[in-house]
Coordinates of N, CA, C and O in Angstrom, one line a residue:
M1 N 4.6 102.4 182.2 CA 3.8 101.5 183.0 C 3.0 100.6 182.1 O 2.4 101.0 181.1
L2 N 3.0 99.3 182.4 CA 2.3 98.3 181.6 C 0.8 98.4 181.9 O 0.4 98.5 183.0
S3 N 0.0 98.4 180.8 CA -1.5 98.6 181.0 C -2.3 97.4 180.8 O -3.5 97.5 180.9
G4 N -1.7 96.2 180.6 CA -2.6 95.0 180.4 C -1.7 93.8 180.6 O -0.5 93.8 180.6
R5 N -2.4 92.7 180.6 CA -1.8 91.4 180.8 C -2.2 90.4 179.7 O -3.3 90.3 179.4
I6 N -1.2 89.7 179.2 CA -1.4 88.5 178.4 C -1.3 87.3 179.3 O -0.3 87.2 180.0
V7 N -2.3 86.5 179.3 CA -2.2 85.4 180.3 C -2.2 84.0 179.5 O -3.0 83.8 178.5
F8 N -1.4 83.1 180.0 CA -1.4 81.7 179.5 C -2.2 81.0 180.5 O -1.9 81.0 181.7
L9 N -3.2 80.3 180.0 CA -4.0 79.4 180.9 C -3.5 78.0 180.8 O -3.4 77.5 179.7
G10 N -3.0 77.5 181.9 CA -2.3 76.2 181.9 C -0.8 76.5 182.0 O -0.4 77.6 182.0
N11 N 0.0 75.5 182.0 CA 1.4 75.7 182.0 C 2.0 75.7 180.6 O 1.6 74.9 179.8
R12 N 2.8 76.7 180.4 CA 3.5 76.8 179.1 C 4.9 76.5 179.2 O 5.6 76.8 180.2
P13 N 5.5 75.9 178.2 CA 7.0 75.7 178.2 C 7.7 77.0 178.3 O 7.3 78.0 177.7
A14 N 8.8 77.0 179.1 CA 9.5 78.3 179.4 C 9.9 79.0 178.1 O 9.9 80.2 178.0
I15 N 10.4 78.3 177.1 CA 10.9 78.9 175.9 C 9.8 79.8 175.2 O 10.0 80.9 174.7
E16 N 8.6 79.3 175.2 CA 7.5 80.1 174.6 C 7.1 81.3 175.4 O 6.8 82.3 174.9
T17 N 7.1 81.1 176.7 CA 6.8 82.2 177.6 C 7.9 83.3 177.4 O 7.6 84.5 177.4
I18 N 9.1 82.9 177.3 CA 10.2 83.9 177.1 C 10.0 84.7 175.8 O 10.2 85.9 175.8
A19 N 9.5 84.1 174.7 CA 9.2 84.8 173.5 C 8.2 85.8 173.7 O 8.3 87.0 173.2
F20 N 7.1 85.5 174.5 CA 6.1 86.4 174.8 C 6.6 87.6 175.6 O 6.3 88.7 175.4
E21 N 7.4 87.2 176.6 CA 8.0 88.2 177.5 C 8.8 89.3 176.7 O 8.9 90.4 177.1
K22 N 9.5 88.8 175.7 CA 10.2 89.7 174.8 C 9.3 90.7 174.0 O 9.7 91.8 173.8
L23 N 8.2 90.2 173.6 CA 7.3 90.9 172.7 C 6.3 91.8 173.3 O 5.9 92.9 172.8
T24 N 5.7 91.3 174.4 CA 4.5 92.0 175.0 C 4.9 93.5 175.5 O 4.0 94.3 175.3
P25 N 6.1 93.8 175.9 CA 6.3 95.2 176.3 C 6.2 96.2 175.1 O 5.9 97.3 175.3
E26 N 6.4 95.7 173.9 CA 6.2 96.5 172.7 C 4.8 97.1 172.7 O 4.5 98.1 172.1
F27 N 3.8 96.3 173.3 CA 2.4 96.7 173.3 C 2.0 97.3 174.6 O 0.8 97.6 174.8
G28 N 2.9 97.4 175.5 CA 2.5 97.9 176.9 C 1.9 96.9 177.8 O 1.2 97.2 178.7
W29 N 2.2 95.6 177.5 CA 1.6 94.5 178.3 C 2.6 93.7 179.0 O 3.8 93.7 178.7
S30 N 2.2 92.9 180.0 CA 3.1 91.9 180.7 C 2.5 90.5 180.5 O 1.4 90.4 179.9
V31 N 3.3 89.5 180.9 CA 2.8 88.1 180.7 C 2.6 87.5 182.1 O 3.5 87.7 183.0
E32 N 1.6 86.8 182.2 CA 1.3 86.0 183.5 C 0.9 84.6 183.1 O 0.4 84.3 182.0
V33 N 1.1 83.7 184.0 CA 0.7 82.3 183.8 C -0.4 82.0 184.8 O -0.2 82.3 186.0
A34 N -1.5 81.6 184.4 CA -2.6 81.1 185.3 C -2.7 79.6 185.1 O -3.1 79.1 184.1
E35 N -2.4 78.9 186.2 CA -2.4 77.5 186.2 C -3.7 76.9 185.9 O -3.9 75.8 185.4
D36 N -4.8 77.6 186.4 CA -6.1 77.1 186.2 C -7.1 78.3 186.1 O -6.7 79.4 186.2
A37 N -8.4 78.0 185.9 CA -9.4 79.0 185.7 C -9.6 79.9 187.0 O -9.9 81.0 186.9
N38 N -9.4 79.3 188.2 CA -9.5 80.1 189.4 C -8.5 81.2 189.4 O -8.8 82.4 189.8
R39 N -7.2 80.9 189.1 CA -6.2 81.9 189.0 C -6.5 82.9 187.9 O -6.3 84.1 188.1
L40 N -7.0 82.5 186.8 CA -7.4 83.4 185.7 C -8.5 84.3 186.2 O -8.5 85.5 185.9
R41 N -9.4 83.8 186.9 CA -10.5 84.6 187.4 C -10.0 85.7 188.4 O -10.4 86.9 188.3
R42 N -9.0 85.4 189.2 CA -8.4 86.4 190.1 C -7.7 87.4 189.3 O -7.8 88.6 189.6
L43 N -7.0 87.0 188.3 CA -6.3 88.0 187.4 C -7.3 88.9 186.6 O -7.2 90.1 186.5
G44 N -8.4 88.2 186.2 CA -9.5 88.9 185.5 C -10.2 89.9 186.3 O -10.8 90.9 185.7
E45 N -10.3 89.7 187.6 CA -11.0 90.7 188.4 C -10.4 92.1 188.4 O -11.0 93.1 188.6
S46 N -9.1 92.2 188.0 CA -8.4 93.5 187.9 C -8.9 94.2 186.6 O -8.7 95.4 186.5
G47 N -9.5 93.5 185.7 CA -10.0 94.1 184.5 C -9.0 94.3 183.4 O -9.3 94.9 182.4
N48 N -7.7 94.0 183.7 CA -6.7 94.3 182.7 C -6.1 93.1 182.0 O -5.0 93.1 181.5
V49 N -6.9 92.0 181.9 CA -6.5 90.8 181.1 C -6.9 91.1 179.7 O -8.1 91.2 179.4
V50 N -5.9 91.2 178.8 CA -6.1 91.6 177.5 C -6.5 90.4 176.6 O -7.4 90.4 175.8
A51 N -5.7 89.3 176.8 CA -5.9 88.1 176.0 C -5.5 86.9 176.8 O -4.6 87.0 177.7
V52 N -6.2 85.8 176.5 CA -5.8 84.5 177.1 C -5.5 83.5 176.1 O -6.2 83.3 175.1
F53 N -4.2 83.0 176.2 CA -3.7 82.0 175.3 C -3.8 80.6 176.0 O -3.5 80.6 177.2
F54 N -4.2 79.6 175.3 CA -4.3 78.3 176.0 C -4.2 77.2 175.0 O -4.6 77.4 173.8
E55 N -3.7 76.0 175.4 CA -3.7 74.9 174.6 C -4.6 73.8 175.2 O -4.4 73.4 176.3
V56 N -5.6 73.4 174.4 CA -6.6 72.5 174.9 C -6.0 71.2 175.5 O -6.4 70.8 176.5
D57 N -5.0 70.7 174.8 CA -4.4 69.4 175.3 C -3.9 69.6 176.7 O -3.9 68.6 177.5
M58 N -3.4 70.7 177.0 CA -2.8 70.9 178.3 C -3.9 71.1 179.4 O -3.6 70.9 180.6
L59 N -5.1 71.5 179.0 CA -6.2 71.7 179.9 C -7.0 70.4 180.1 O -7.8 70.4 181.1
G60 N -6.9 69.5 179.2 CA -7.7 68.3 179.3 C -9.2 68.5 179.1 O -10.0 67.8 179.8
R61 N -9.6 69.4 178.3 CA -11.0 69.7 178.0 C -11.2 69.8 176.5 O -10.3 69.9 175.7
S62 N -12.5 69.9 176.1 CA -12.8 70.1 174.7 C -12.6 71.6 174.4 O -12.5 72.4 175.3
W63 N -12.6 71.9 173.1 CA -12.4 73.3 172.8 C -13.5 74.2 173.4 O -13.2 75.3 173.9
E64 N -14.8 73.7 173.3 CA -15.9 74.5 173.8 C -15.8 74.7 175.3 O -16.1 75.8 175.8
E65 N -15.4 73.6 176.0 CA -15.3 73.8 177.5 C -14.2 74.7 177.9 O -14.4 75.5 178.8
A66 N -13.1 74.6 177.2 CA -11.9 75.5 177.5 C -12.3 76.9 177.2 O -12.0 77.8 178.0
L67 N -12.9 77.2 176.1 CA -13.3 78.6 175.7 C -14.3 79.1 176.7 O -14.2 80.2 177.2
Q68 N -15.3 78.3 177.1 CA -16.3 78.7 178.1 C -15.7 79.0 179.4 O -16.0 80.0 180.1
S69 N -14.8 78.2 179.9 CA -14.1 78.4 181.1 C -13.3 79.7 181.1 O -13.3 80.5 182.1
A70 N -12.5 79.9 180.1 CA -11.7 81.1 180.0 C -12.6 82.4 179.9 O -12.4 83.4 180.5
R71 N -13.7 82.3 179.1 CA -14.7 83.4 179.0 C -15.3 83.7 180.3 O -15.5 84.9 180.7
D72 N -15.7 82.7 181.1 CA -16.3 82.9 182.4 C -15.3 83.6 183.4 O -15.7 84.4 184.2
A73 N -14.0 83.2 183.3 CA -13.0 83.7 184.2 C -12.6 85.1 183.9 O -12.3 85.9 184.8
A74 N -12.5 85.4 182.6 CA -12.0 86.7 182.2 C -12.8 87.2 181.0 O -12.4 87.1 179.8
P75 N -14.1 87.7 181.2 CA -15.0 88.0 180.1 C -14.5 89.1 179.2 O -14.9 89.1 178.0
Q76 N -13.7 90.0 179.7 CA -13.2 91.1 178.8 C -12.1 90.7 177.9 O -11.7 91.4 177.0
A77 N -11.5 89.5 178.1 CA -10.3 89.1 177.4 C -10.6 88.5 176.1 O -11.7 87.9 175.9
L78 N -9.7 88.7 175.1 CA -9.8 88.0 173.8 C -9.2 86.6 174.0 O -8.1 86.5 174.6
L79 N -9.9 85.6 173.5 CA -9.5 84.2 173.7 C -8.8 83.6 172.5 O -9.3 83.7 171.4
I80 N -7.6 83.1 172.7 CA -6.8 82.6 171.6 C -6.3 81.2 171.9 O -5.3 81.0 172.6
P81 N -7.0 80.2 171.4 CA -6.6 78.8 171.6 C -5.4 78.5 170.7 O -5.3 79.0 169.6
C82 N -4.5 77.7 171.2 CA -3.3 77.3 170.5 C -3.5 75.8 170.1 O -4.0 75.1 170.9
H83 N -3.1 75.5 168.9 CA -3.4 74.1 168.4 C -2.1 73.6 167.7 O -1.3 74.4 167.2
R84 N -2.0 72.3 167.6 CA -1.0 71.6 166.9 C -1.5 71.5 165.4 O -2.7 71.5 165.2
F85 N -0.5 71.5 164.5 CA -0.9 71.4 163.1 C -1.6 70.1 162.8 O -2.5 70.0 161.9
S86 N -1.4 69.1 163.7 CA -2.0 67.8 163.5 C -3.5 67.8 164.0 O -4.2 66.9 163.8
D87 N -3.8 68.8 164.8 CA -5.2 68.9 165.4 C -6.2 69.2 164.3 O -5.9 70.0 163.4
S88 N -7.3 68.6 164.4 CA -8.4 69.0 163.5 C -9.1 70.2 164.1 O -9.8 70.1 165.2
V89 N -9.0 71.3 163.4 CA -9.6 72.6 164.0 C -10.6 73.1 163.0 O -10.3 73.3 161.8
N90 N -11.8 73.3 163.5 CA -12.9 73.8 162.7 C -13.0 75.3 163.1 O -13.7 75.6 164.1
W91 N -12.4 76.2 162.3 CA -12.4 77.6 162.8 C -13.8 78.2 162.9 O -14.0 78.9 163.9
P92 N -14.8 78.0 162.1 CA -16.1 78.6 162.3 C -16.7 78.1 163.7 O -17.3 78.9 164.4
E93 N -16.5 76.9 164.0 CA -17.0 76.4 165.4 C -16.2 77.1 166.5 O -16.8 77.5 167.5
L94 N -14.9 77.2 166.3 CA -14.1 77.9 167.4 C -14.6 79.4 167.5 O -14.8 79.9 168.6
A95 N -14.8 80.0 166.4 CA -15.2 81.4 166.4 C -16.6 81.5 167.1 O -16.9 82.4 167.9
D96 N -17.5 80.6 166.7 CA -18.8 80.6 167.3 C -18.8 80.4 168.8 O -19.6 80.9 169.6
A97 N -17.8 79.6 169.3 CA -17.6 79.3 170.7 C -16.9 80.5 171.4 O -16.8 80.4 172.7
G98 N -16.5 81.5 170.7 CA -15.9 82.6 171.4 C -14.4 82.9 171.2 O -13.8 83.8 171.7
A99 N -13.8 82.1 170.3 CA -12.3 82.3 170.0 C -12.2 83.6 169.2 O -12.9 83.8 168.2
F100 N -11.2 84.4 169.5 CA -10.9 85.6 168.7 C -9.9 85.3 167.6 O -10.1 85.8 166.5
H101 N -9.0 84.4 167.8 CA -8.0 84.0 166.9 C -7.4 82.7 167.3 O -7.7 82.2 168.4
A102 N -6.7 82.0 166.5 CA -6.1 80.7 166.9 C -4.6 80.8 166.4 O -4.3 81.5 165.5
L103 N -3.8 80.1 167.2 CA -2.4 80.1 166.9 C -1.8 78.7 166.9 O -2.0 78.0 167.9
P104 N -1.0 78.4 165.9 CA -0.4 77.0 165.9 C 0.8 76.9 166.8 O 1.5 77.9 166.9
V105 N 1.0 75.8 167.4 CA 2.2 75.5 168.2 C 3.0 74.4 167.4 O 2.4 73.6 166.8
P106 N 4.3 74.4 167.5 CA 5.1 75.3 168.4 C 5.0 76.8 167.9 O 4.9 77.0 166.7
L107 N 5.0 77.7 168.9 CA 4.8 79.1 168.6 C 6.1 79.6 168.0 O 7.2 79.3 168.4
K108 N 5.9 80.5 167.0 CA 7.1 81.2 166.4 C 6.9 82.7 166.7 O 5.8 83.2 166.7
Q109 N 8.1 83.3 166.8 CA 8.1 84.7 167.3 C 7.3 85.6 166.3 O 6.6 86.5 166.8
D110 N 7.4 85.5 165.0 CA 6.7 86.3 164.1 C 5.2 86.1 164.2 O 4.4 87.0 164.0
E111 N 4.8 84.8 164.4 CA 3.3 84.6 164.6 C 2.8 85.1 165.9 O 1.7 85.6 166.0
I112 N 3.7 85.1 167.0 CA 3.3 85.7 168.2 C 3.1 87.2 168.1 O 2.1 87.7 168.5
R113 N 4.0 87.8 167.4 CA 3.9 89.3 167.2 C 2.7 89.6 166.4 O 2.0 90.5 166.7
Q114 N 2.4 88.8 165.4 CA 1.2 89.1 164.6 C -0.1 88.9 165.4 O -1.0 89.7 165.3
S115 N -0.1 87.9 166.2 CA -1.3 87.7 167.1 C -1.4 88.8 168.1 O -2.6 89.3 168.3
L116 N -0.3 89.3 168.7 CA -0.4 90.4 169.6 C -0.9 91.7 168.9 O -1.6 92.5 169.4
S117 N -0.5 91.8 167.6 CA -0.9 93.0 166.8 C -2.4 92.9 166.6 O -3.1 93.9 166.6
F118 N -2.9 91.7 166.3 CA -4.4 91.5 166.1 C -5.1 91.9 167.4 O -6.1 92.6 167.4
V119 N -4.6 91.5 168.5 CA -5.2 91.8 169.8 C -5.1 93.3 170.0 O -6.1 94.0 170.4
W120 N -4.0 93.9 169.8 CA -3.8 95.4 170.0 C -4.8 96.2 169.1 O -5.5 97.1 169.6
S121 N -4.9 95.7 167.8 CA -5.9 96.4 166.9 C -7.3 96.2 167.4 O -8.1 97.2 167.3
A122 N -7.7 95.1 167.8 CA -9.1 94.8 168.3 C -9.4 95.7 169.6 O -10.4 96.2 169.7
R123 N -8.4 95.8 170.5 CA -8.6 96.7 171.6 C -8.7 98.1 171.2 O -9.5 98.8 171.8
L124 N -7.9 98.5 170.3 CA -8.0 99.9 169.8 C -9.4 100.2 169.2 O -10.1 101.2 169.5
K125 N -9.9 99.2 168.4 CA -11.3 99.4 167.8 C -12.3 99.4 168.9 O -13.3 100.2 168.9
R126 N -12.2 98.5 169.9 CA -13.1 98.5 171.0 C -13.2 99.9 171.7 O -14.2 100.4 172.1
S127 N -12.0 100.5 172.0 CA -11.9 101.7 172.7 C -12.6 102.8 171.9 O -13.2 103.7 172.4
K128 N -12.4 102.8 170.6 CA -13.0 103.8 169.7 C -14.5 103.7 169.7 O -15.2 104.6 169.6
L129 N -15.0 102.4 169.7 CA -16.4 102.2 169.8 C -17.0 102.8 171.0 O -18.1 103.4 171.0
V130 N -16.3 102.6 172.1 CA -16.8 103.1 173.4 C -16.8 104.7 173.4 O -17.7 105.3 174.0
E131 N -15.9 105.3 172.7 CA -15.7 106.7 172.7 C -16.6 107.4 171.6 O -16.6 108.6 171.5
M132 N -17.2 106.6 170.8 CA -18.0 107.2 169.7 C -19.1 108.1 170.3 O -19.8 107.8 171.3
P133 N -19.3 109.2 169.6 CA -20.4 110.1 170.1 C -21.8 109.5 169.8 O -21.9 108.6 169.0
H134 N -22.8 110.0 170.5 CA -24.1 109.6 170.3 C -24.5 109.7 168.9 O -24.1 110.7 168.2
P135 N -25.3 108.8 168.3 CA -25.7 108.9 166.9 C -26.3 110.2 166.5 O -26.0 110.7 165.4
E136 N -27.1 110.8 167.3 CA -27.7 112.1 167.0 C -26.6 113.2 166.8 O -26.7 114.0 165.9
S137 N -25.5 113.1 167.6 CA -24.4 114.1 167.5 C -23.7 113.9 166.2 O -23.3 114.8 165.5
R138 N -23.5 112.6 165.8 CA -22.8 112.3 164.6 C -23.6 112.8 163.4 O -23.1 113.4 162.5
R139 N -24.9 112.6 163.5 CA -25.8 113.0 162.4 C -25.7 114.5 162.3 O -25.7 115.1 161.2
A140 N -25.8 115.2 163.4 CA -25.7 116.6 163.4 C -24.4 117.1 162.8 O -24.4 118.1 162.1
A141 N -23.3 116.5 163.1 CA -22.1 116.9 162.5 C -22.0 116.7 161.0 O -21.3 117.4 160.3
M142 N -22.8 115.8 160.4 CA -22.9 115.6 159.0 C -23.9 116.5 158.3 O -23.8 116.7 157.1
C143 N -24.8 117.1 159.0 CA -25.8 117.9 158.4 C -25.4 119.4 158.3 O -24.4 119.8 158.9
R144 N -26.2 120.2 157.7 CA -25.9 121.6 157.6 C -26.4 122.4 158.8 O -25.8 123.4 159.1
C145 N -27.4 121.9 159.5 CA -28.0 122.7 160.6 C -27.1 122.6 161.8 O -27.1 123.6 162.6
G146 N -26.4 121.6 162.0 CA -25.5 121.4 163.2 C -26.2 121.3 164.5 O -25.6 121.4 165.6
E147 N -27.5 121.1 164.5 CA -28.3 121.0 165.7 C -28.4 119.5 166.2 O -28.4 118.6 165.3
T148 N -28.6 119.3 167.5 CA -28.9 118.0 168.0 C -30.2 118.1 168.8 O -30.2 118.9 169.7
P149 N -31.2 117.4 168.4 CA -31.3 116.5 167.3 C -31.3 117.3 166.0 O -31.7 118.4 166.0
C150 N -30.9 116.6 164.9 CA -30.8 117.2 163.6 C -32.2 117.7 163.1 O -33.2 117.0 163.2
L151 N -32.2 118.9 162.6 CA -33.5 119.5 162.1 C -33.6 119.2 160.6 O -34.7 119.3 160.1
C152 N -32.5 119.0 159.9 CA -32.6 118.9 158.5 C -32.6 117.5 157.9 O -32.8 117.2 156.8
L153 N -32.3 116.5 158.8 CA -32.2 115.1 158.3 C -33.5 114.3 158.5 O -33.5 113.1 158.4
G154 N -34.6 115.0 158.7 CA -35.9 114.3 158.8 C -36.5 114.2 157.5 O -35.9 113.7 156.5
K155 N -37.7 114.8 157.3 CA -38.4 114.7 156.0 C -37.7 115.4 154.9 O -37.8 115.0 153.8
G156 N -37.0 116.4 155.2 CA -36.3 117.2 154.2 C -34.9 116.7 153.9 O -34.1 117.4 153.3
A157 N -34.6 115.5 154.4 CA -33.2 115.0 154.2 C -32.9 114.9 152.7 O -31.8 115.1 152.3
A158 N -33.8 114.4 151.9 CA -33.6 114.3 150.4 C -33.2 115.6 149.8 O -32.3 115.7 149.1
K159 N -34.0 116.7 150.2 CA -33.7 118.0 149.7 C -32.3 118.5 150.1 O -31.5 119.0 149.4
T160 N -32.0 118.2 151.4 CA -30.7 118.7 152.0 C -29.6 117.9 151.3 O -28.6 118.5 150.9
A161 N -29.8 116.6 151.0 CA -28.7 115.8 150.4 C -28.5 116.3 148.9 O -27.4 116.4 148.5
E162 N -29.6 116.7 148.3 CA -29.5 117.2 146.9 C -28.8 118.6 146.9 O -28.0 118.8 146.0
S163 N -29.1 119.4 147.8 CA -28.5 120.7 147.9 C -27.0 120.7 148.2 O -26.2 121.5 147.8
V164 N -26.6 119.6 148.9 CA -25.2 119.5 149.3 C -24.4 119.0 148.0 O -23.3 119.3 147.8
A165 N -25.1 118.1 147.2 CA -24.4 117.5 146.0 C -24.2 118.5 144.9 O -24.2 119.6 144.8

């Protein structure tokens, strides 16, 4: 069963969509096209929009407006603007505006796979962060007393650290 969706915001050429449709099942995802932010919002309500790819030229907006619109419609998704090599792209500004990654067009299969791998890795890290134990439990697991809250990592932490070394 597929656990997430990769969404194209705006219309994408069929050949590029086909490349994504071939690769996304490797990650357990499907591909959807959202013609506009309203459709993206409806898809985003399910909570399983993994990433949103879009080309600013096709949306007729600035980078910042496009990123804001996609973030508002699917806040949990990673945003990946696609740009032409001839576009002037300021990556620090894109990142500050909420872009996770950027991808040049025309899209190439190896670059698509790499981008999907970046998304997969980021989702994996996010899930591990959510599952991390409470800091007190981690601290207790590192100390000798094994109690929560830790009894040995307070004032006597230096002595405990010396005795462990």
